[in-house]
Amino acid sequence: MSSGDTVVSLRPYFKIHEGKKEEVMRFLPQFYELSKDEPGSVHYAFSFADDGIHFACIESYANSQAVSDHLQNVLDSLGKLLELCDLVRFEVHATAADMEILKGNKVLTDTGAIFFTLDGKGWRKSVGS
C-alpha cells in the first residue's frame, strides 16, 4: 500500500577529520540513543562511503515540528561531532507547506542547508515489520 509522500527528510553529509575516525565511530551511537524515542521520527540511520572518511545521516520526520524538536534535542551532540568532522553538505527535502517553516529554522540556515521542495507527486510505501 502506498500514500502521498509528505515526510521531511534530512541528509547531512560529513567528512571525518584525519585521525578521528575511531572517535567518530564511538560517538555516533549517542545520536541513535537521543533520537530513538522522538515523536514524529520516521527513520534514522548512518551510512558510510567506501573511502572510510565520508558518512551521511539518513533521517526522516513526520513534519517540520518533528524536525525542529529533533534538531533541538541533538544540538549539543552535533556541536561536538563537528569538532571531529566537517559538514560538507546538508540537504532538506520537504513539502512546500513544511518548507516555509524549515527555512526559518536557525540550525538549518546556520549550517548552510540546501532546501529541496517535494513535487507532490511522490509516494511512500508501507514496509512490513
mmCIF file of N, CA and C in Angstrom:
data_model
loop_
_atom_site.group_PDB
_atom_site.id
_atom_site.type_symbol
_atom_site.label_atom_id
_atom_site.label_comp_id
_atom_site.label_asym_id
_atom_site.label_seq_id
_atom_site.Cartn_x
_atom_site.Cartn_y
_atom_site.Cartn_z
ATOM 1 N N MET A 1 0.845 -1.175 0.000
ATOM 2 C CA MET A 1 0.000 0.000 0.000
ATOM 3 C C MET A 1 0.890 1.238 0.000
ATOM 4 N N SER A 2 0.519 2.241 -0.789
ATOM 5 C CA SER A 2 1.308 3.462 -0.817
ATOM 6 C C SER A 2 0.405 4.667 -0.606
ATOM 7 N N SER A 3 1.023 5.766 -0.202
ATOM 8 C CA SER A 3 0.298 7.014 0.005
ATOM 9 C C SER A 3 1.199 8.159 -0.427
ATOM 10 N N GLY A 4 0.619 9.357 -0.513
ATOM 11 C CA GLY A 4 1.413 10.522 -0.875
ATOM 12 C C GLY A 4 2.549 10.726 0.114
ATOM 13 N N ASP A 5 3.683 11.140 -0.384
ATOM 14 C CA ASP A 5 4.861 11.311 0.470
ATOM 15 C C ASP A 5 4.922 12.736 0.999
ATOM 16 N N THR A 6 4.723 12.892 2.298
ATOM 17 C CA THR A 6 4.805 14.204 2.935
ATOM 18 C C THR A 6 5.884 14.242 4.012
ATOM 19 N N VAL A 7 6.671 13.188 4.097
ATOM 20 C CA VAL A 7 7.719 13.090 5.113
ATOM 21 C C VAL A 7 8.831 14.097 4.818
ATOM 22 N N VAL A 8 9.355 14.712 5.867
ATOM 23 C CA VAL A 8 10.504 15.609 5.751
ATOM 24 C C VAL A 8 11.764 14.771 5.908
ATOM 25 N N SER A 9 12.671 14.882 4.947
ATOM 26 C CA SER A 9 13.923 14.118 5.001
ATOM 27 C C SER A 9 15.107 15.057 5.141
ATOM 28 N N LEU A 10 16.007 14.711 6.037
ATOM 29 C CA LEU A 10 17.266 15.440 6.204
ATOM 30 C C LEU A 10 18.392 14.534 5.746
ATOM 31 N N ARG A 11 19.377 15.132 5.095
ATOM 32 C CA ARG A 11 20.537 14.383 4.618
ATOM 33 C C ARG A 11 21.803 15.193 4.864
ATOM 34 N N PRO A 12 22.331 15.173 6.086
ATOM 35 C CA PRO A 12 23.634 15.808 6.303
ATOM 36 C C PRO A 12 24.765 14.846 5.920
ATOM 37 N N TYR A 13 25.768 15.388 5.245
ATOM 38 C CA TYR A 13 26.935 14.610 4.798
ATOM 39 C C TYR A 13 28.181 15.157 5.489
ATOM 40 N N PHE A 14 29.036 14.263 5.959
ATOM 41 C CA PHE A 14 30.198 14.645 6.759
ATOM 42 C C PHE A 14 31.492 14.075 6.188
ATOM 43 N N LYS A 15 32.592 14.740 6.510
ATOM 44 C CA LYS A 15 33.940 14.243 6.192
ATOM 45 C C LYS A 15 34.731 14.237 7.493
ATOM 46 N N ILE A 16 35.200 13.065 7.865
ATOM 47 C CA ILE A 16 35.905 12.879 9.133
ATOM 48 C C ILE A 16 37.299 13.494 9.063
ATOM 49 N N HIS A 17 37.649 14.231 10.116
ATOM 50 C CA HIS A 17 38.996 14.797 10.202
ATOM 51 C C HIS A 17 40.033 13.679 10.293
ATOM 52 N N GLU A 18 41.192 13.945 9.761
ATOM 53 C CA GLU A 18 42.272 12.956 9.767
ATOM 54 C C GLU A 18 42.553 12.480 11.192
ATOM 55 N N GLY A 19 42.624 11.172 11.355
ATOM 56 C CA GLY A 19 42.939 10.571 12.644
ATOM 57 C C GLY A 19 41.780 10.524 13.629
ATOM 58 N N LYS A 20 40.571 10.890 13.214
ATOM 59 C CA LYS A 20 39.429 10.963 14.135
ATOM 60 C C LYS A 20 38.353 9.899 13.887
ATOM 61 N N LYS A 21 38.605 8.982 12.967
ATOM 62 C CA LYS A 21 37.568 8.014 12.601
ATOM 63 C C LYS A 21 37.109 7.168 13.787
ATOM 64 N N GLU A 22 38.040 6.637 14.555
ATOM 65 C CA GLU A 22 37.650 5.794 15.691
ATOM 66 C C GLU A 22 36.818 6.574 16.700
ATOM 67 N N GLU A 23 37.198 7.815 16.933
ATOM 68 C CA GLU A 23 36.456 8.651 17.875
ATOM 69 C C GLU A 23 35.044 8.933 17.356
ATOM 70 N N VAL A 24 34.923 9.217 16.066
ATOM 71 C CA VAL A 24 33.605 9.435 15.465
ATOM 72 C C VAL A 24 32.750 8.182 15.614
ATOM 73 N N MET A 25 33.313 7.031 15.331
ATOM 74 C CA MET A 25 32.560 5.780 15.399
ATOM 75 C C MET A 25 32.086 5.475 16.825
ATOM 76 N N ARG A 26 32.859 5.870 17.815
ATOM 77 C CA ARG A 26 32.435 5.695 19.214
ATOM 78 C C ARG A 26 31.353 6.707 19.592
ATOM 79 N N PHE A 27 31.354 7.856 18.928
ATOM 80 C CA PHE A 27 30.454 8.954 19.270
ATOM 81 C C PHE A 27 29.061 8.807 18.642
ATOM 82 N N LEU A 28 28.984 8.262 17.436
ATOM 83 C CA LEU A 28 27.719 8.214 16.695
ATOM 84 C C LEU A 28 26.579 7.483 17.407
ATOM 85 N N PRO A 29 26.818 6.403 18.152
ATOM 86 C CA PRO A 29 25.693 5.716 18.800
ATOM 87 C C PRO A 29 24.850 6.613 19.705
ATOM 88 N N GLN A 30 25.437 7.670 20.236
ATOM 89 C CA GLN A 30 24.633 8.533 21.098
ATOM 90 C C GLN A 30 23.525 9.239 20.311
ATOM 91 N N PHE A 31 23.718 9.437 18.999
ATOM 92 C CA PHE A 31 22.656 10.029 18.186
ATOM 93 C C PHE A 31 21.474 9.068 18.061
ATOM 94 N N TYR A 32 21.757 7.782 17.933
ATOM 95 C CA TYR A 32 20.674 6.790 17.909
ATOM 96 C C TYR A 32 19.904 6.833 19.227
ATOM 97 N N GLU A 33 20.633 6.890 20.306
ATOM 98 C CA GLU A 33 20.008 6.910 21.626
ATOM 99 C C GLU A 33 19.145 8.158 21.806
ATOM 100 N N LEU A 34 19.669 9.311 21.396
ATOM 101 C CA LEU A 34 18.927 10.564 21.538
ATOM 102 C C LEU A 34 17.661 10.594 20.686
ATOM 103 N N SER A 35 17.714 9.989 19.515
ATOM 104 C CA SER A 35 16.611 10.146 18.560
ATOM 105 C C SER A 35 15.576 9.025 18.567
ATOM 106 N N LYS A 36 15.867 7.905 19.196
ATOM 107 C CA LYS A 36 15.014 6.722 19.030
ATOM 108 C C LYS A 36 13.584 6.894 19.529
ATOM 109 N N ASP A 37 13.356 7.710 20.529
ATOM 110 C CA ASP A 37 12.008 7.864 21.076
ATOM 111 C C ASP A 37 11.379 9.213 20.740
ATOM 112 N N GLU A 38 11.947 9.926 19.793
ATOM 113 C CA GLU A 38 11.406 11.241 19.448
ATOM 114 C C GLU A 38 10.051 11.108 18.746
ATOM 115 N N PRO A 39 9.052 11.872 19.183
ATOM 116 C CA PRO A 39 7.763 11.864 18.478
ATOM 117 C C PRO A 39 7.948 12.379 17.045
ATOM 118 N N GLY A 40 7.319 11.741 16.100
ATOM 119 C CA GLY A 40 7.395 12.188 14.719
ATOM 120 C C GLY A 40 8.603 11.694 13.957
ATOM 121 N N SER A 41 9.450 10.908 14.611
ATOM 122 C CA SER A 41 10.614 10.343 13.932
ATOM 123 C C SER A 41 10.163 9.141 13.108
ATOM 124 N N VAL A 42 10.555 9.112 11.824
ATOM 125 C CA VAL A 42 10.146 8.044 10.916
ATOM 126 C C VAL A 42 11.294 7.081 10.640
ATOM 127 N N HIS A 43 12.497 7.618 10.449
ATOM 128 C CA HIS A 43 13.653 6.796 10.075
ATOM 129 C C HIS A 43 14.919 7.530 10.484
ATOM 130 N N TYR A 44 15.916 6.765 10.960
ATOM 131 C CA TYR A 44 17.183 7.371 11.370
ATOM 132 C C TYR A 44 18.289 6.340 11.215
ATOM 133 N N ALA A 45 19.298 6.659 10.418
ATOM 134 C CA ALA A 45 20.408 5.727 10.206
ATOM 135 C C ALA A 45 21.626 6.483 9.692
ATOM 136 N N PHE A 46 22.783 5.895 9.908
ATOM 137 C CA PHE A 46 24.022 6.414 9.326
ATOM 138 C C PHE A 46 24.451 5.476 8.210
ATOM 139 N N SER A 47 25.044 6.036 7.175
ATOM 140 C CA SER A 47 25.625 5.233 6.098
ATOM 141 C C SER A 47 27.026 5.759 5.820
ATOM 142 N N PHE A 48 27.904 4.859 5.358
ATOM 143 C CA PHE A 48 29.324 5.177 5.249
ATOM 144 C C PHE A 48 29.843 4.912 3.846
ATOM 145 N N ALA A 49 30.612 5.852 3.321
ATOM 146 C CA ALA A 49 31.210 5.712 1.995
ATOM 147 C C ALA A 49 32.368 4.724 2.050
ATOM 148 N N ASP A 50 32.666 4.141 0.913
ATOM 149 C CA ASP A 50 33.766 3.182 0.816
ATOM 150 C C ASP A 50 35.123 3.807 1.118
ATOM 151 N N ASP A 51 35.237 5.132 0.999
ATOM 152 C CA ASP A 51 36.534 5.789 1.222
ATOM 153 C C ASP A 51 36.933 5.845 2.694
ATOM 154 N N GLY A 52 36.005 5.516 3.596
ATOM 155 C CA GLY A 52 36.315 5.479 5.018
ATOM 156 C C GLY A 52 36.354 6.828 5.710
ATOM 157 N N ILE A 53 36.102 7.910 4.988
ATOM 158 C CA ILE A 53 36.136 9.230 5.629
ATOM 159 C C ILE A 53 34.836 10.020 5.464
ATOM 160 N N HIS A 54 33.953 9.580 4.594
ATOM 161 C CA HIS A 54 32.678 10.271 4.406
ATOM 162 C C HIS A 54 31.541 9.421 4.965
ATOM 163 N N PHE A 55 30.567 10.093 5.573
ATOM 164 C CA PHE A 55 29.369 9.398 6.025
ATOM 165 C C PHE A 55 28.189 10.353 5.973
ATOM 166 N N ALA A 56 27.007 9.778 6.038
ATOM 167 C CA ALA A 56 25.776 10.561 5.991
ATOM 168 C C ALA A 56 24.832 10.084 7.079
ATOM 169 N N CYS A 57 23.968 10.977 7.493
ATOM 170 C CA CYS A 57 22.867 10.603 8.366
ATOM 171 C C CYS A 57 21.611 10.661 7.503
ATOM 172 N N ILE A 58 20.918 9.544 7.414
ATOM 173 C CA ILE A 58 19.703 9.436 6.614
ATOM 174 C C ILE A 58 18.546 9.453 7.602
ATOM 175 N N GLU A 59 17.786 10.548 7.601
ATOM 176 C CA GLU A 59 16.759 10.704 8.628
ATOM 177 C C GLU A 59 15.488 11.304 8.044
ATOM 178 N N SER A 60 14.350 10.864 8.576
ATOM 179 C CA SER A 60 13.055 11.337 8.097
ATOM 180 C C SER A 60 12.126 11.578 9.281
ATOM 181 N N TYR A 61 11.248 12.572 9.096
ATOM 182 C CA TYR A 61 10.348 13.005 10.164
ATOM 183 C C TYR A 61 8.955 13.266 9.603
ATOM 184 N N ALA A 62 7.953 13.174 10.448
ATOM 185 C CA ALA A 62 6.567 13.341 10.032
ATOM 186 C C ALA A 62 6.268 14.748 9.523
ATOM 187 N N ASN A 63 6.944 15.754 10.091
ATOM 188 C CA ASN A 63 6.648 17.136 9.718
ATOM 189 C C ASN A 63 7.759 18.064 10.215
ATOM 190 N N SER A 64 7.601 19.345 9.923
ATOM 191 C CA SER A 64 8.630 20.321 10.288
ATOM 192 C C SER A 64 8.778 20.470 11.802
ATOM 193 N N GLN A 65 7.703 20.312 12.554
ATOM 194 C CA GLN A 65 7.807 20.406 14.007
ATOM 195 C C GLN A 65 8.673 19.280 14.562
ATOM 196 N N ALA A 66 8.516 18.077 14.034
ATOM 197 C CA ALA A 66 9.347 16.952 14.473
ATOM 198 C C ALA A 66 10.815 17.203 14.145
ATOM 199 N N VAL A 67 11.093 17.836 12.999
ATOM 200 C CA VAL A 67 12.476 18.195 12.645
ATOM 201 C C VAL A 67 13.025 19.199 13.647
ATOM 202 N N SER A 68 12.256 20.236 13.935
ATOM 203 C CA SER A 68 12.704 21.259 14.889
ATOM 204 C C SER A 68 12.979 20.657 16.259
ATOM 205 N N ASP A 69 12.091 19.784 16.707
ATOM 206 C CA ASP A 69 12.282 19.124 18.004
ATOM 207 C C ASP A 69 13.548 18.269 17.991
ATOM 208 N N HIS A 70 13.765 17.527 16.903
ATOM 209 C CA HIS A 70 14.959 16.686 16.796
ATOM 210 C C HIS A 70 16.230 17.530 16.829
ATOM 211 N N LEU A 71 16.263 18.587 16.038
ATOM 212 C CA LEU A 71 17.474 19.417 15.988
ATOM 213 C C LEU A 71 17.790 20.010 17.357
ATOM 214 N N GLN A 72 16.767 20.421 18.080
ATOM 215 C CA GLN A 72 16.989 20.946 19.429
ATOM 216 C C GLN A 72 17.531 19.846 20.341
ATOM 217 N N ASN A 73 17.019 18.641 20.183
ATOM 218 C CA ASN A 73 17.422 17.506 21.007
ATOM 219 C C ASN A 73 18.884 17.108 20.795
ATOM 220 N N VAL A 74 19.371 17.199 19.562
ATOM 221 C CA VAL A 74 20.739 16.740 19.256
ATOM 222 C C VAL A 74 21.744 17.880 19.103
ATOM 223 N N LEU A 75 21.327 19.107 19.346
ATOM 224 C CA LEU A 75 22.172 20.271 19.068
ATOM 225 C C LEU A 75 23.531 20.209 19.759
ATOM 226 N N ASP A 76 23.568 19.900 21.037
ATOM 227 C CA ASP A 76 24.852 19.831 21.752
ATOM 228 C C ASP A 76 25.745 18.734 21.178
ATOM 229 N N SER A 77 25.167 17.580 20.903
ATOM 230 C CA SER A 77 25.949 16.474 20.338
ATOM 231 C C SER A 77 26.431 16.799 18.931
ATOM 232 N N LEU A 78 25.611 17.486 18.154
ATOM 233 C CA LEU A 78 26.030 17.885 16.810
ATOM 234 C C LEU A 78 27.231 18.821 16.884
ATOM 235 N N GLY A 79 27.216 19.743 17.830
ATOM 236 C CA GLY A 79 28.357 20.640 18.012
ATOM 237 C C GLY A 79 29.632 19.873 18.308
ATOM 238 N N LYS A 80 29.536 18.858 19.152
ATOM 239 C CA LYS A 80 30.708 18.035 19.476
ATOM 240 C C LYS A 80 31.160 17.216 18.270
ATOM 241 N N LEU A 81 30.190 16.694 17.494
ATOM 242 C CA LEU A 81 30.529 15.927 16.295
ATOM 243 C C LEU A 81 31.294 16.796 15.299
ATOM 244 N N LEU A 82 30.911 18.052 15.193
ATOM 245 C CA LEU A 82 31.560 18.950 14.237
ATOM 246 C C LEU A 82 32.967 19.362 14.666
ATOM 247 N N GLU A 83 33.390 18.943 15.846
ATOM 248 C CA GLU A 83 34.793 19.097 16.242
ATOM 249 C C GLU A 83 35.629 17.953 15.663
ATOM 250 N N LEU A 84 34.961 16.878 15.242
ATOM 251 C CA LEU A 84 35.636 15.679 14.733
ATOM 252 C C LEU A 84 35.531 15.528 13.216
ATOM 253 N N CYS A 85 34.622 16.264 12.613
ATOM 254 C CA CYS A 85 34.420 16.153 11.165
ATOM 255 C C CYS A 85 33.810 17.442 10.628
ATOM 256 N N ASP A 86 33.847 17.576 9.317
ATOM 257 C CA ASP A 86 33.249 18.729 8.648
ATOM 258 C C ASP A 86 31.890 18.343 8.088
ATOM 259 N N LEU A 87 30.957 19.264 8.156
ATOM 260 C CA LEU A 87 29.678 19.106 7.482
ATOM 261 C C LEU A 87 29.883 19.602 6.056
ATOM 262 N N VAL A 88 29.864 18.695 5.089
ATOM 263 C CA VAL A 88 30.182 19.076 3.709
ATOM 264 C C VAL A 88 28.942 19.399 2.882
ATOM 265 N N ARG A 89 27.796 18.932 3.307
ATOM 266 C CA ARG A 89 26.550 19.226 2.596
ATOM 267 C C ARG A 89 25.400 18.868 3.528
ATOM 268 N N PHE A 90 24.335 19.638 3.454
ATOM 269 C CA PHE A 90 23.160 19.367 4.274
ATOM 270 C C PHE A 90 21.926 19.617 3.413
ATOM 271 N N GLU A 91 21.218 18.545 3.093
ATOM 272 C CA GLU A 91 20.016 18.635 2.268
ATOM 273 C C GLU A 91 18.773 18.509 3.145
ATOM 274 N N VAL A 92 17.768 19.307 2.821
ATOM 275 C CA VAL A 92 16.458 19.226 3.454
ATOM 276 C C VAL A 92 15.436 19.027 2.337
ATOM 277 N N HIS A 93 14.643 17.960 2.423
ATOM 278 C CA HIS A 93 13.620 17.645 1.418
ATOM 279 C C HIS A 93 12.265 17.665 2.126
ATOM 280 N N ALA A 94 11.336 18.525 1.648
ATOM 281 C CA ALA A 94 10.058 18.673 2.340
ATOM 282 C C ALA A 94 8.984 19.210 1.401
ATOM 283 N N THR A 95 7.741 19.124 1.864
ATOM 284 C CA THR A 95 6.630 19.717 1.125
ATOM 285 C C THR A 95 6.750 21.238 1.181
ATOM 286 N N ALA A 96 6.045 21.902 0.296
ATOM 287 C CA ALA A 96 6.060 23.367 0.284
ATOM 288 C C ALA A 96 5.555 23.922 1.613
ATOM 289 N N ALA A 97 4.536 23.302 2.186
ATOM 290 C CA ALA A 97 3.987 23.770 3.459
ATOM 291 C C ALA A 97 5.017 23.674 4.578
ATOM 292 N N ASP A 98 5.729 22.567 4.658
ATOM 293 C CA ASP A 98 6.766 22.414 5.682
ATOM 294 C C ASP A 98 7.972 23.296 5.386
ATOM 295 N N MET A 99 8.249 23.522 4.124
ATOM 296 C CA MET A 99 9.438 24.275 3.732
ATOM 297 C C MET A 99 9.443 25.688 4.302
ATOM 298 N N GLU A 100 8.292 26.342 4.327
ATOM 299 C CA GLU A 100 8.218 27.700 4.869
ATOM 300 C C GLU A 100 8.730 27.737 6.309
ATOM 301 N N ILE A 101 8.350 26.760 7.089
ATOM 302 C CA ILE A 101 8.770 26.691 8.491
ATOM 303 C C ILE A 101 10.244 26.319 8.589
ATOM 304 N N LEU A 102 10.672 25.338 7.809
ATOM 305 C CA LEU A 102 12.053 24.855 7.881
ATOM 306 C C LEU A 102 13.062 25.925 7.482
ATOM 307 N N LYS A 103 12.720 26.756 6.519
ATOM 308 C CA LYS A 103 13.635 27.819 6.095
ATOM 309 C C LYS A 103 13.843 28.862 7.184
ATOM 310 N N GLY A 104 12.974 28.868 8.190
ATOM 311 C CA GLY A 104 13.134 29.759 9.325
ATOM 312 C C GLY A 104 13.874 29.132 10.495
ATOM 313 N N ASN A 105 14.279 27.869 10.360
ATOM 314 C CA ASN A 105 14.977 27.173 11.439
ATOM 315 C C ASN A 105 16.443 27.590 11.455
ATOM 316 N N LYS A 106 16.871 28.171 12.560
ATOM 317 C CA LYS A 106 18.228 28.716 12.675
ATOM 318 C C LYS A 106 19.309 27.650 12.498
ATOM 319 N N VAL A 107 19.114 26.474 13.037
ATOM 320 C CA VAL A 107 20.116 25.408 12.886
ATOM 321 C C VAL A 107 20.304 25.084 11.406
ATOM 322 N N LEU A 108 19.209 24.954 10.683
ATOM 323 C CA LEU A 108 19.305 24.618 9.259
ATOM 324 C C LEU A 108 19.955 25.743 8.457
ATOM 325 N N THR A 109 19.562 26.967 8.725
ATOM 326 C CA THR A 109 20.149 28.075 7.960
ATOM 327 C C THR A 109 21.604 28.310 8.345
ATOM 328 N N ASP A 110 21.930 28.171 9.622
ATOM 329 C CA ASP A 110 23.322 28.378 10.064
ATOM 330 C C ASP A 110 24.274 27.324 9.506
ATOM 331 N N THR A 111 23.763 26.137 9.209
ATOM 332 C CA THR A 111 24.621 25.083 8.656
ATOM 333 C C THR A 111 24.693 25.139 7.132
ATOM 334 N N GLY A 112 24.009 26.098 6.540
ATOM 335 C CA GLY A 112 24.047 26.228 5.082
ATOM 336 C C GLY A 112 23.236 25.172 4.363
ATOM 337 N N ALA A 113 22.181 24.703 4.991
ATOM 338 C CA ALA A 113 21.347 23.664 4.381
ATOM 339 C C ALA A 113 20.838 24.109 3.013
ATOM 340 N N ILE A 114 20.722 23.129 2.120
ATOM 341 C CA ILE A 114 20.141 23.339 0.796
ATOM 342 C C ILE A 114 18.732 22.759 0.854
ATOM 343 N N PHE A 115 17.746 23.564 0.482
ATOM 344 C CA PHE A 115 16.346 23.179 0.611
ATOM 345 C C PHE A 115 15.779 22.700 -0.727
ATOM 346 N N PHE A 116 15.175 21.502 -0.708
ATOM 347 C CA PHE A 116 14.549 20.903 -1.881
ATOM 348 C C PHE A 116 13.059 20.723 -1.588
ATOM 349 N N THR A 117 12.197 21.241 -2.453
ATOM 350 C CA THR A 117 10.755 21.108 -2.265
ATOM 351 C C THR A 117 10.240 19.898 -3.047
ATOM 352 N N LEU A 118 9.536 19.010 -2.352
ATOM 353 C CA LEU A 118 8.942 17.836 -2.995
ATOM 354 C C LEU A 118 7.927 18.283 -4.047
ATOM 355 N N ASP A 119 7.850 17.560 -5.142
ATOM 356 C CA ASP A 119 6.952 17.947 -6.233
ATOM 357 C C ASP A 119 5.492 17.564 -6.001
ATOM 358 N N GLY A 120 5.204 16.851 -4.926
ATOM 359 C CA GLY A 120 3.830 16.489 -4.604
ATOM 360 C C GLY A 120 3.305 15.273 -5.347
ATOM 361 N N LYS A 121 4.124 14.676 -6.189
ATOM 362 C CA LYS A 121 3.692 13.509 -6.962
ATOM 363 C C LYS A 121 4.280 12.203 -6.420
ATOM 364 N N GLY A 122 5.164 12.314 -5.459
ATOM 365 C CA GLY A 122 5.830 11.134 -4.916
ATOM 366 C C GLY A 122 4.900 10.282 -4.073
ATOM 367 N N TRP A 123 5.343 9.084 -3.774
ATOM 368 C CA TRP A 123 4.580 8.161 -2.953
ATOM 369 C C TRP A 123 5.519 7.485 -1.960
ATOM 370 N N ARG A 124 4.936 6.941 -0.941
ATOM 371 C CA ARG A 124 5.684 6.221 0.086
ATOM 372 C C ARG A 124 4.932 4.937 0.386
ATOM 373 N N LYS A 125 5.615 3.820 0.302
ATOM 374 C CA LYS A 125 5.005 2.526 0.605
ATOM 375 C C LYS A 125 5.182 2.202 2.076
ATOM 376 N N SER A 126 4.205 1.513 2.617
ATOM 377 C CA SER A 126 4.336 0.966 3.961
ATOM 378 C C SER A 126 5.162 -0.303 3.850
ATOM 379 N N VAL A 127 6.147 -0.429 4.705
ATOM 380 C CA VAL A 127 7.012 -1.601 4.692
ATOM 381 C C VAL A 127 6.682 -2.438 5.917
ATOM 382 N N GLY A 128 6.479 -3.730 5.719
ATOM 383 C CA GLY A 128 6.162 -4.626 6.827
ATOM 384 C C GLY A 128 7.301 -4.706 7.821
ATOM 385 N N SER A 129 6.979 -4.995 9.054
ATOM 386 C CA SER A 129 7.989 -5.064 10.113
ATOM 387 C C SER A 129 8.795 -6.318 10.020
#
